[in-house]
Amino acid sequence: MAILINENTKVLIQGITGSFGGRHAKLSLDYGTKVVAGVTPGKGGQTFEDVVPVFDTVDQAVAESGATVSAIFVPPPFAADAILEGVDAGLDLVVCITEGIPVIDMMRVRAAMEGSKTRLIGPNCPGLVTPGTGEDSHGGCRIGIAPGYIHKKGNVGVVSRSGTLTYEAVHQLTELGIGQSTCVGIGGDPINGTSHLDILKMFNEDPETEAIIMIGEIGGTAEEEAAAWAAEHCKKPIAGFIAGATAPPGRRMGHAGAIVSGGKGTAAAKIEALKAAGIAVAETPSTMGKTLAAML
Amino acid sequence: MNIHEFQAKELFEKFGVPTPAGKVASTPEEAQAAAEALGGQGVVVKAQVHAGGRGKGTFKNGFQGGVHLVSSAEEAGEIAGKMIGQTLVTHQTGEEGKLVRQVLIAKSVDIDHEHYLSILIDRETNQPVIIASREGGVNIEDVAENTPEKIHNEFIHPTLGLQGYQTRKLAAKLGLTGKKPRAFGKLLASLYKLFIESDCSMVEINPLVETPDGDILALDAKFNFDDNALYRQPQIEALRDPEEEDPREVAAAKFDLNYIGLDGNIACLVNGAGLAMATMDIINHYGGEPANFLDVGGGATKEQVTNAFKIITGDPNVKGILVNIFGGIMDCDVIAHGIVAATKEVGLKIPLIVRLEGNNVAAGKETLANGGVDLIAADNLDDAAQKAVAAIAA
């Protein structure tokens, strides 16, 4: 089952002919993911890596290939347009990897997406992976930039704002022999398409997911909202970690969303909210896997 | 990104947000001439630095206060002479203070009432919100804490924009009467336009004042701009004052490195913002103090790693370095080559702890071993943090 994507998901890549998009499209193909189309305006008719047809528009790509999910690798000035193009084409899921999109653009995109059937993950995210059953989890669905080989098929769902912290958690789980159902990076921007809470709800409903790791960081109150919901409704054990306890207030810590302002969004407040909801909070980032293992 | 008060004033003038007349000056002579042009008396001299608390600050030459009301143009020049070229210490600058290179000469105004007004992007509802209060001229966080009913929020539809009824509603909540609601409506519409068209992440006017003549004026302003949007805001980017920024951060920005200086003594070099924060946290957990946040990004080159090393070792407080790389896609060997090149160039004299994990890690470790770098290898993040804290204690 997993959530959002599985080994049969047909994926298209917006920005497949760029160096960043091309590199990761190739890695996804190598992982066994069904990358069925690429889109780059003006490059329609080309073929990527001798197997993936390239189209000028998402509309054409969807009609020809039957793709239901898109990964976006286009530069920030064009990313909002690329997301809306995916929404217009009726995709189920748009995963925006692009980092550095102006927040006002994202605000308008969110407003324009009201009432559409498309779910957005990101922007500024590593994407998502549903591991496969082959060697080094080969044969799964990898959308975005995560290293596929660190995964292992199994029953733990992982959700995080940060890419490298997700990899750290996944690596720790795999080292402990614990596999994952789906690993989702929701992105580090202040306005994004999918929240911790949205993903927790999906994991809660997913029969294949038996436990959850939720990784948060300073800024905003999304982790608190997810924790409050989990306390009432989540049937599965959750381990958590919050990054940024040592971050100085008022400074943007790499991620545009990681900023403590006016005393809101502190790590201390988030850790307290997680603990109050019965979530086991790892004391350090090196014990995320162990903390979860202790709950199984 | 932040800007100076006089630059905020120029933006207000450009967009039609009413503000008292004023001019920036870099010398006492210019200050005197600017004051003369404003009529001489009833003029305020304000030191220009990126820090709050200027009025109550002290200059290192002993002169008290970074904001002075003067009664003649000569006095304006005299006061400016005591500020320009001097270092002002306020509760926000730290002990080292900030060098004042310019002063703002502004017309002082009579005040009937002080309000608070700001616009920012609300990340819970994904739309702009206008925050207004009759309790201006004071710390707004205190008002929100003690009397939340005195704070009024008005959410703006991201694509419709600010509507007329919203400005009337806020004017009524602020208790404005007579011709003032109309003046406030005009000011707010201009301010909203400025906010959107300049890609602000926050603009705050505190205080917004009512004058006895019935005018509504922005007396002070604080701006924050969305760094992601600066590529399309060249006129805003041009307002950047590198002299006001941490020189280490300015150097890092040149090489596309995400660096924030802190007060500790263990420097960190990490890939990924989340992992970089978590690395600071784990150093702290084991009793150490991180000297910086540094994210070299997911696709760092050898040159970037070398330059990152130069920046972190340029901080005299740094007693040890912790490199924490989880090379998911990033090649660990690239990082290793960067470390070898950097240590050769910089001539490292402090302990270096390296934790490499992930893609091509075997080659990376071999490169480090063959590169003649004197380092302490760590097996995992936990091990790395403990070794770093122990190394600088030794």
XYZ file of C-alpha atoms in Angstrom:
690
model
C 0.000 0.000 0.000
C 2.265 2.766 1.276
C 0.976 6.318 0.825
C 0.707 8.643 -2.175
C 2.960 6.608 -4.493
C 3.838 2.952 -5.136
C 5.958 0.916 -7.534
C 3.341 1.286 -10.297
C 3.050 5.083 -10.111
C 3.706 6.768 -13.466
C 5.873 9.834 -13.023
C 6.677 12.771 -15.278
C 9.551 15.191 -14.696
C 9.122 18.938 -15.356
C 12.573 20.254 -16.202
C 13.976 16.866 -17.307
C 16.479 18.384 -19.750
C 18.138 20.573 -17.104
C 21.266 19.244 -15.380
C 19.589 18.930 -11.956
C 16.334 17.412 -13.243
C 18.138 15.141 -15.691
C 20.518 13.793 -13.076
C 17.712 12.856 -10.718
C 15.446 11.538 -13.471
C 18.286 9.152 -14.325
C 18.708 8.104 -10.670
C 14.947 7.437 -10.438
C 15.047 5.336 -13.597
C 18.001 3.391 -12.177
C 15.999 2.825 -8.967
C 13.281 1.205 -11.040
C 10.773 4.049 -10.896
C 8.344 4.360 -13.814
C 9.477 7.688 -15.231
C 7.185 7.839 -18.269
C 7.564 11.396 -19.566
C 9.530 14.596 -19.337
C 8.470 18.180 -19.983
C 10.636 21.079 -21.125
C 9.037 23.874 -23.164
C 10.700 23.978 -26.597
C 12.293 20.524 -26.279
C 9.230 18.462 -27.213
C 10.106 15.506 -29.479
C 13.436 14.740 -27.812
C 14.039 11.516 -25.914
C 15.736 11.426 -22.526
C 18.218 8.573 -21.957
C 16.789 6.840 -25.044
C 13.646 5.816 -23.139
C 11.701 8.825 -21.826
C 9.786 10.985 -24.336
C 9.997 14.747 -23.778
C 6.984 17.027 -24.353
C 6.478 20.784 -24.569
C 3.569 20.836 -22.138
C 2.354 18.825 -19.147
C -1.027 18.535 -20.830
C 0.517 16.661 -23.790
C 2.719 14.550 -21.513
C -0.246 13.401 -19.432
C -2.363 12.601 -22.514
C 0.415 10.547 -24.126
C 1.951 8.806 -21.111
C -0.812 8.487 -18.521
C 1.405 10.024 -15.821
C -0.438 10.909 -12.613
C 2.417 12.441 -10.643
C 4.939 15.125 -11.507
C 8.282 16.150 -10.037
C 9.327 19.761 -10.639
C 12.991 20.709 -11.089
C 12.602 24.089 -12.821
C 14.387 27.241 -11.533
C 12.572 29.450 -8.945
C 11.280 32.163 -11.334
C 9.353 29.517 -13.321
C 8.346 27.152 -10.527
C 4.966 28.672 -9.597
C 3.924 28.462 -13.249
C 5.126 24.851 -13.422
C 3.064 23.883 -10.360
C -0.067 25.504 -11.806
C 0.540 23.702 -15.109
C 0.559 20.383 -13.241
C -2.647 21.327 -11.415
C -4.290 22.337 -14.703
C -3.379 18.965 -16.242
C -5.315 17.236 -13.445
C -2.376 15.407 -11.847
C -3.018 13.633 -8.537
C 0.256 14.776 -7.041
C 2.788 17.495 -7.838
C 6.126 17.321 -6.012
C 8.066 20.582 -6.214
C 11.783 20.124 -5.481
C 12.760 23.707 -6.414
C 14.323 25.767 -3.625
C 14.079 29.560 -3.474
C 10.554 30.328 -4.736
C 9.328 33.760 -3.562
C 6.800 33.321 -0.765
C 4.277 35.622 -2.470
C 4.290 33.281 -5.496
C 3.559 30.304 -3.255
C 0.795 32.182 -1.495
C -0.923 32.798 -4.851
C -0.378 29.197 -5.973
C -2.040 27.909 -2.812
C -5.001 30.232 -3.341
C -5.312 29.157 -6.989
C -5.220 25.463 -5.984
C -8.292 25.803 -3.733
C -10.850 23.219 -4.855
C -8.535 21.395 -7.260
C -7.964 17.642 -7.007
C -4.179 17.967 -7.032
C -2.051 17.601 -3.909
C 1.191 19.578 -3.765
C 4.257 18.413 -1.817
C 6.995 20.999 -1.276
C 8.387 23.268 -2.524
C 12.008 23.179 -1.321
C 11.708 19.489 -0.498
C 13.621 16.266 -1.197
C 10.483 14.533 -2.485
C 9.310 11.084 -1.449
C 10.310 7.448 -1.640
C 8.292 4.253 -1.358
C 11.031 1.608 -1.146
C 10.951 -1.459 -3.382
C 11.674 -5.090 -2.610
C 14.926 -5.422 -4.593
C 18.522 -5.005 -3.497
C 19.082 -1.638 -1.768
C 15.282 -1.172 -2.016
C 15.422 -1.187 -5.824
C 12.117 -1.367 -7.656
C 10.380 1.236 -5.554
C 9.115 4.673 -6.445
C 11.605 7.497 -5.936
C 10.391 11.015 -6.720
C 12.838 13.832 -6.078
C 16.413 13.845 -4.828
C 16.628 11.375 -1.922
C 19.270 8.643 -2.108
C 17.253 5.523 -2.918
C 19.812 2.968 -1.735
C 19.624 3.901 1.980
C 16.002 2.719 2.155
C 14.560 -0.689 2.975
C 11.011 -1.817 2.373
C 9.027 -2.076 5.586
C 6.409 -0.545 7.843
C 7.655 2.752 9.253
C 6.421 6.017 7.762
C 8.813 8.985 7.888
C 7.794 12.633 7.502
C 10.139 15.607 7.756
C 10.687 19.159 6.577
C 14.405 18.588 6.052
C 16.056 16.403 3.407
C 19.298 15.426 5.111
C 17.579 14.808 8.453
C 15.168 12.458 6.656
C 18.132 10.579 5.185
C 19.711 10.448 8.635
C 16.522 8.910 10.114
C 16.049 6.468 7.224
C 19.687 5.400 7.420
C 19.387 4.786 11.167
C 16.230 2.693 10.644
C 17.760 0.636 7.849
C 20.923 0.038 9.943
C 18.645 -1.298 12.697
C 16.962 -3.571 10.163
C 13.719 -1.585 10.234
C 12.161 -0.860 6.836
C 9.984 2.017 5.688
C 6.567 2.213 4.039
C 6.920 5.717 2.570
C 9.337 8.572 3.418
C 8.056 12.062 2.720
C 9.983 15.341 2.772
C 7.380 18.105 2.952
C 9.906 20.920 2.475
C 11.422 23.756 4.442
C 9.468 26.752 3.127
C 6.982 28.745 5.240
C 4.183 28.089 2.736
C 4.005 24.549 1.411
C 1.428 22.250 -0.090
C 1.271 19.431 2.437
C 1.756 19.598 6.199
C 3.015 17.181 8.830
C -0.625 16.729 9.835
C -1.756 15.791 6.304
C 0.905 13.077 6.135
C 0.192 11.790 9.669
C -3.451 11.286 8.695
C -2.416 9.273 5.629
C 0.005 7.126 7.621
C -2.714 6.541 10.198
C -5.031 5.173 7.488
C -2.367 3.167 5.669
C -2.512 -0.539 6.654
C 1.138 -1.024 5.707
C 2.393 1.684 8.064
C 2.756 0.468 11.651
C 4.774 3.277 13.223
C 5.818 6.811 12.346
C 8.844 9.092 12.672
C 7.962 12.783 12.527
C 10.864 15.223 12.227
C 10.254 18.915 12.684
C 12.232 22.088 13.054
C 11.868 25.585 14.475
C 9.422 28.058 12.908
C 5.638 28.095 12.568
C 3.290 25.828 14.513
C 2.718 22.925 12.090
C 4.373 20.371 14.399
C 2.188 21.473 17.319
C -0.968 21.082 15.218
C 0.084 17.619 14.055
C 0.865 16.584 17.639
C -2.498 17.817 18.941
C -4.302 15.772 16.292
C -2.144 12.696 16.926
C -2.936 12.774 20.652
C -6.637 12.307 19.862
C -6.675 10.247 16.682
C -3.429 8.474 15.828
C -3.541 4.733 16.438
C 0.160 4.181 15.735
C 3.300 4.871 17.809
C 5.191 8.023 16.818
C 8.811 8.986 17.492
C 9.816 12.578 16.910
C 12.726 14.967 16.712
C 12.818 18.775 16.540
C 15.889 20.528 15.102
C 16.981 24.038 15.996
C 17.071 24.195 19.812
C 20.329 26.189 19.586
C 19.242 28.534 16.771
C 19.342 32.261 17.599
C 15.901 33.994 17.467
C 15.051 36.085 14.425
C 17.570 34.434 12.105
C 16.637 32.325 9.105
C 18.432 28.997 9.485
C 18.942 27.964 5.865
C 15.347 26.941 5.280
C 13.171 29.976 4.620
C 10.655 28.655 7.129
C 13.120 27.951 9.932
C 12.940 31.145 11.926
C 11.859 31.860 15.480
C 9.910 35.118 15.548
C 8.249 36.887 18.439
C 8.893 33.916 20.746
C 6.805 31.629 18.481
C 8.074 28.499 16.787
C 10.756 27.610 19.352
C 12.146 24.089 19.610
C 11.259 23.981 23.318
C 7.563 24.691 22.640
C 7.441 22.065 19.898
C 9.191 19.396 21.976
C 6.766 20.057 24.813
C 3.777 19.768 22.450
C 5.086 16.468 21.019
C 5.695 15.004 24.469
C 2.258 16.114 25.676
C 0.775 14.182 22.738
C 2.535 10.980 23.757
C 5.172 11.202 21.026
C 8.586 9.832 22.047
C 11.027 12.669 21.348
C 14.609 11.663 20.497
C 17.073 13.630 22.610
C 19.587 13.903 19.807
C 19.353 13.485 16.021
C 21.484 10.325 16.283
C 18.830 8.472 18.302
C 15.775 8.904 16.042
C 15.905 5.272 14.875
C 16.553 3.863 18.346
C 13.754 5.911 19.869
C 11.305 4.434 17.391
C 12.696 0.902 17.750
C 12.050 1.078 21.490
C 8.342 1.621 20.786
C 7.876 -1.374 18.492
C 17.448 41.411 4.432
C 17.110 44.645 6.456
C 17.412 48.282 5.391
C 18.120 51.629 7.085
C 15.411 53.970 8.353
C 16.219 56.614 5.719
C 15.894 53.971 2.988
C 12.525 52.888 4.402
C 11.502 56.535 4.288
C 12.523 56.779 0.642
C 10.433 53.659 -0.139
C 7.460 55.207 1.670
C 7.823 58.390 -0.366
C 8.031 56.417 -3.604
C 4.795 54.519 -2.845
C 2.922 57.452 -1.325
C 2.899 56.398 2.338
C 2.848 59.714 4.271
C 5.890 60.239 6.459
C 7.505 63.367 7.971
C 9.847 65.263 5.636
C 13.512 64.337 6.020
C 16.891 63.744 4.433
C 19.936 61.591 5.066
C 23.327 63.223 5.782
C 26.873 61.813 5.862
C 28.679 64.897 7.258
C 27.840 67.574 9.875
C 27.700 70.146 7.051
C 25.152 68.104 5.133
C 23.168 67.605 8.333
C 23.090 71.348 8.989
C 22.012 72.093 5.415
C 19.265 69.446 5.595
C 18.005 70.887 8.895
C 18.107 74.394 7.407
C 15.941 73.200 4.502
C 13.387 71.825 7.002
C 13.129 75.185 8.763
C 15.898 74.791 11.341
C 13.917 74.266 14.516
C 11.819 71.232 15.461
C 14.157 68.833 13.714
C 15.261 65.371 14.871
C 18.752 63.938 14.309
C 18.706 60.127 14.161
C 21.746 57.821 13.954
C 21.372 55.275 11.112
C 22.267 51.705 12.096
C 20.444 48.384 11.688
C 19.468 48.112 15.342
C 16.660 49.144 17.630
C 16.924 51.017 20.934
C 18.891 53.906 19.393
C 17.264 56.604 21.538
C 18.473 54.991 24.743
C 21.867 53.978 23.317
C 25.290 55.383 24.240
C 28.171 56.224 21.943
C 31.608 54.883 22.792
C 32.851 58.508 22.930
C 30.462 58.999 25.884
C 27.787 60.908 23.958
C 24.313 59.901 25.137
C 21.463 58.924 22.811
C 21.247 58.152 19.094
C 18.117 60.289 18.609
C 18.049 64.050 19.461
C 15.494 66.822 19.036
C 17.286 70.085 18.202
C 16.205 73.718 18.092
C 18.437 75.050 15.297
C 20.200 73.954 12.121
C 23.589 74.713 13.750
C 22.722 72.413 16.632
C 21.703 69.688 14.144
C 25.156 69.924 12.553
C 26.824 69.881 15.956
C 24.899 66.771 17.127
C 25.528 65.019 13.794
C 29.251 65.662 14.348
C 29.078 63.774 17.644
C 27.373 60.780 15.967
C 28.984 60.339 12.550
C 32.130 58.218 12.689
C 31.306 57.101 16.240
C 30.166 53.713 17.515
C 26.698 53.424 19.005
C 25.911 50.712 21.549
C 22.251 49.764 22.088
C 20.569 46.743 23.682
C 20.407 45.184 20.216
C 23.957 45.818 18.957
C 25.923 43.866 21.557
C 28.931 45.342 23.358
C 30.877 45.982 20.162
C 28.214 48.451 18.957
C 27.706 49.721 15.428
C 29.570 52.425 13.532
C 27.316 55.333 12.570
C 28.123 56.587 9.075
C 24.950 58.548 8.374
C 22.231 60.403 10.224
C 18.634 61.067 9.242
C 17.477 64.658 9.614
C 13.675 64.598 9.937
C 10.977 67.111 10.740
C 9.585 66.463 14.212
C 5.794 66.247 14.406
C 3.218 66.908 17.121
C 1.472 63.735 18.149
C -2.152 63.260 19.237
C -2.054 59.492 19.367
C 0.325 56.617 18.576
C -0.931 53.455 16.805
C 0.702 50.227 15.642
C 0.425 48.882 12.073
C 2.128 45.976 10.314
C 1.694 43.597 7.388
C 3.197 40.136 7.201
C 2.550 36.755 5.589
C 0.651 34.466 7.939
C 2.021 30.963 7.472
C -0.975 29.244 9.046
C -3.535 30.661 6.622
C -1.093 31.269 3.730
C -2.203 34.865 3.221
C -1.117 38.378 4.162
C -2.425 39.692 7.454
C -2.644 43.313 8.569
C -2.123 43.784 12.285
C -3.293 47.056 13.811
C -3.612 48.351 17.357
C -4.471 51.608 19.114
C -1.635 50.765 21.513
C 1.321 51.988 19.449
C 4.755 53.289 20.355
C 5.281 50.392 22.770
C 6.459 46.803 22.455
C 3.641 45.106 20.508
C 4.497 41.650 21.896
C 3.623 42.979 25.365
C 0.281 44.282 24.104
C -0.472 40.919 22.486
C 0.421 39.111 25.703
C -1.437 41.327 28.190
C -4.359 42.731 26.209
C -4.893 40.553 23.100
C -8.320 42.176 22.553
C -6.521 45.406 21.586
C -4.856 43.744 18.578
C -6.855 43.579 15.355
C -6.053 41.144 12.531
C -7.387 41.541 9.010
C -6.599 38.781 6.491
C -6.168 39.694 2.839
C -7.159 37.390 -0.005
C -3.906 36.599 -1.883
C -5.352 37.182 -5.342
C -8.127 39.738 -4.627
C -5.875 41.984 -2.570
C -6.850 44.586 0.018
C -10.506 45.677 -0.220
C -11.923 49.082 0.725
C -14.214 47.729 3.426
C -11.203 46.195 5.176
C -9.478 49.569 5.558
C -12.732 51.126 6.848
C -13.177 48.303 9.322
C -9.644 48.746 10.672
C -9.990 52.553 10.811
C -13.107 52.111 12.948
C -11.337 49.635 15.222
C -8.496 52.136 15.689
C -11.102 54.742 16.703
C -10.314 57.112 13.837
C -12.959 59.770 13.119
C -13.634 62.722 10.823
C -11.364 62.801 7.771
C -8.886 60.408 9.357
C -10.439 57.080 8.190
C -10.014 58.281 4.612
C -6.381 59.284 5.184
C -5.728 55.950 6.896
C -7.354 54.069 3.991
C -5.089 55.787 1.489
C -2.011 55.097 3.603
C -2.901 51.421 4.083
C -3.610 50.887 0.371
C -0.205 52.396 -0.482
C 1.512 50.326 2.173
C -0.107 47.106 0.911
C 0.982 47.897 -2.632
C 4.522 48.503 -1.390
C 4.439 45.227 0.570
C 3.389 43.104 -2.427
C 5.345 44.863 -5.164
C 8.601 44.856 -3.176
C 8.265 41.219 -1.996
C 8.356 42.138 1.684
C 8.032 39.436 4.293
C 7.189 42.050 6.923
C 6.696 45.776 7.222
C 6.034 47.301 10.617
C 5.162 50.912 11.450
C 5.465 51.677 15.135
C 4.308 54.285 15.793
C 1.784 55.327 13.203
C 0.700 58.743 14.476
C -2.358 60.992 14.380
C -1.347 64.658 14.347
C -3.396 67.631 15.659
C -3.797 68.691 12.002
C -5.644 65.450 11.246
C -2.804 63.806 9.353
C -1.805 60.138 9.668
C 1.955 59.636 9.385
C 4.408 56.713 9.538
C 6.972 57.852 12.102
C 9.247 54.814 11.999
C 9.449 51.646 9.935
C 11.002 48.234 10.009
C 11.223 46.157 6.849
C 12.068 42.536 6.132
C 12.363 41.334 2.564
C 11.941 37.814 1.209
C 15.476 36.697 0.313
C 14.022 34.295 -2.277
C 12.568 37.213 -4.226
C 15.624 39.466 -4.341
C 16.465 38.183 -7.835
C 13.483 40.187 -9.149
C 13.933 43.165 -6.804
C 17.182 44.771 -7.939
C 16.167 48.138 -6.442
C 15.705 46.475 -3.046
C 18.920 44.461 -3.329
C 20.703 47.770 -4.031
C 19.679 48.960 -0.546
C 21.755 46.221 1.091
C 24.432 47.666 3.373
C 27.223 45.074 3.722
C 28.854 47.200 6.453
C 25.892 46.375 8.682
C 26.219 42.628 8.163
C 28.530 40.070 9.755
C 31.628 40.065 7.486
C 31.767 36.270 7.714
C 28.196 36.054 6.414
C 28.986 38.458 3.576
C 31.989 36.293 2.592
C 29.918 33.103 2.778
C 27.156 34.573 0.602
C 29.727 35.150 -2.173
C 30.285 31.406 -2.413
C 26.591 30.469 -2.076
C 27.139 29.108 1.402
C 24.482 29.386 4.048
C 26.364 30.681 7.088
C 25.251 32.268 10.352
C 27.837 33.265 12.948
C 27.256 32.314 16.597
C 29.227 32.839 19.811
C 30.598 29.331 20.496
C 33.930 27.683 19.697
C 33.109 24.510 17.725
C 32.725 25.311 14.039
C 30.360 23.134 11.990
C 30.381 22.289 8.296
C 27.291 20.321 7.287
C 25.240 19.537 4.175
C 21.562 20.366 4.502
C 19.867 22.987 6.666
C 18.006 20.536 8.904
C 21.094 18.442 9.565
C 23.142 21.621 10.136
C 20.704 22.743 12.831
C 20.646 19.252 14.336
C 24.459 19.212 14.416
C 24.487 22.453 16.425
C 21.917 20.916 18.752
C 23.924 17.748 19.378
C 27.123 19.726 20.089
C 25.119 21.675 22.631
C 23.655 18.459 24.032
C 27.146 17.181 24.855
C 28.117 20.439 26.552
C 29.814 22.213 23.633
C 29.009 25.567 22.014
C 28.537 25.783 18.231
C 30.428 28.651 16.562
C 28.193 28.760 13.518
C 25.440 27.361 11.361
C 26.838 26.332 7.981
C 24.965 24.496 5.251
C 27.140 23.843 2.198
C 24.091 22.603 0.293
C 23.328 19.382 -1.516
C 25.594 19.953 -4.497
C 28.681 21.529 -2.973
C 31.863 21.731 -5.022
C 35.464 21.351 -3.848
C 35.870 25.159 -4.092
C 32.847 25.762 -1.890
C 34.138 23.377 0.755
C 37.581 25.043 0.657
C 36.064 28.499 1.038
C 33.781 27.280 3.804
C 36.861 26.107 5.686
C 38.527 29.484 5.269
C 35.491 31.290 6.653
C 35.058 29.093 9.707
C 38.766 29.062 10.548
C 38.858 32.853 10.174
C 36.781 33.131 13.358
C 39.294 33.564 16.224
C 36.915 31.931 18.721
C 36.975 28.620 16.865
C 38.906 25.920 18.769
C 37.771 22.881 16.790
C 35.890 21.918 13.627
C 33.191 19.310 13.165
C 32.441 18.214 9.612
C 29.191 16.268 9.354
C 28.285 15.060 5.889
C 25.475 12.718 4.997
C 26.167 12.402 1.302
C 22.849 11.193 0.041
C 23.365 12.152 -3.541
C 26.377 14.329 -2.863
C 29.639 12.482 -3.413
C 31.571 12.094 -0.136
C 34.784 12.039 -2.155
C 34.136 15.599 -3.387
C 33.866 16.759 0.210
C 37.018 14.836 1.110
C 38.986 16.516 -1.675
C 37.704 19.889 -0.474
C 38.829 19.157 3.078
C 42.313 18.074 1.935
C 42.726 21.165 -0.264
C 41.463 23.481 2.456
C 43.641 22.122 5.244
C 46.700 22.423 2.994
C 45.857 25.988 2.089
C 44.801 27.154 5.540
C 47.383 25.183 7.554
C 45.013 23.763 10.124
C 46.187 24.011 13.759
C 43.025 22.979 15.601
C 41.312 19.594 15.984
C 39.240 18.481 13.000
C 36.552 15.859 13.529
C 35.030 14.308 10.416
C 31.929 12.199 10.075
C 31.370 11.070 6.496
C 28.441 8.872 5.552
C 26.619 7.952 2.382
C 27.364 8.039 -1.309
C 30.924 6.950 -2.254
C 31.997 7.086 1.380
C 34.821 4.533 0.980
C 36.560 6.684 -1.638
C 36.086 9.748 0.547
C 37.692 8.108 3.547
C 40.590 6.944 1.395
C 41.112 10.458 0.032
C 41.272 11.802 3.590
C 43.694 9.052 4.659
C 46.002 9.639 1.698
C 45.732 13.426 1.880
C 47.898 13.631 4.976
C 45.170 15.420 6.926
C 45.483 15.163 10.690
C 41.910 14.421 11.637
C 39.770 12.545 14.119
C 37.389 10.201 12.319
C 33.930 9.611 13.770
C 31.567 6.700 13.118
C 28.295 8.551 13.485
C 26.817 11.876 14.501
C 26.782 10.996 18.182
C 30.396 9.897 18.158
C 31.396 13.011 16.179
C 29.784 15.438 18.604
C 31.315 13.749 21.666
C 34.763 13.675 20.055
C 34.509 17.349 19.098
C 33.560 18.426 22.604
C 36.332 16.246 24.099
C 38.942 17.513 21.606
C 38.529 21.177 22.486
C 38.456 20.430 26.214
C 41.839 18.658 25.960
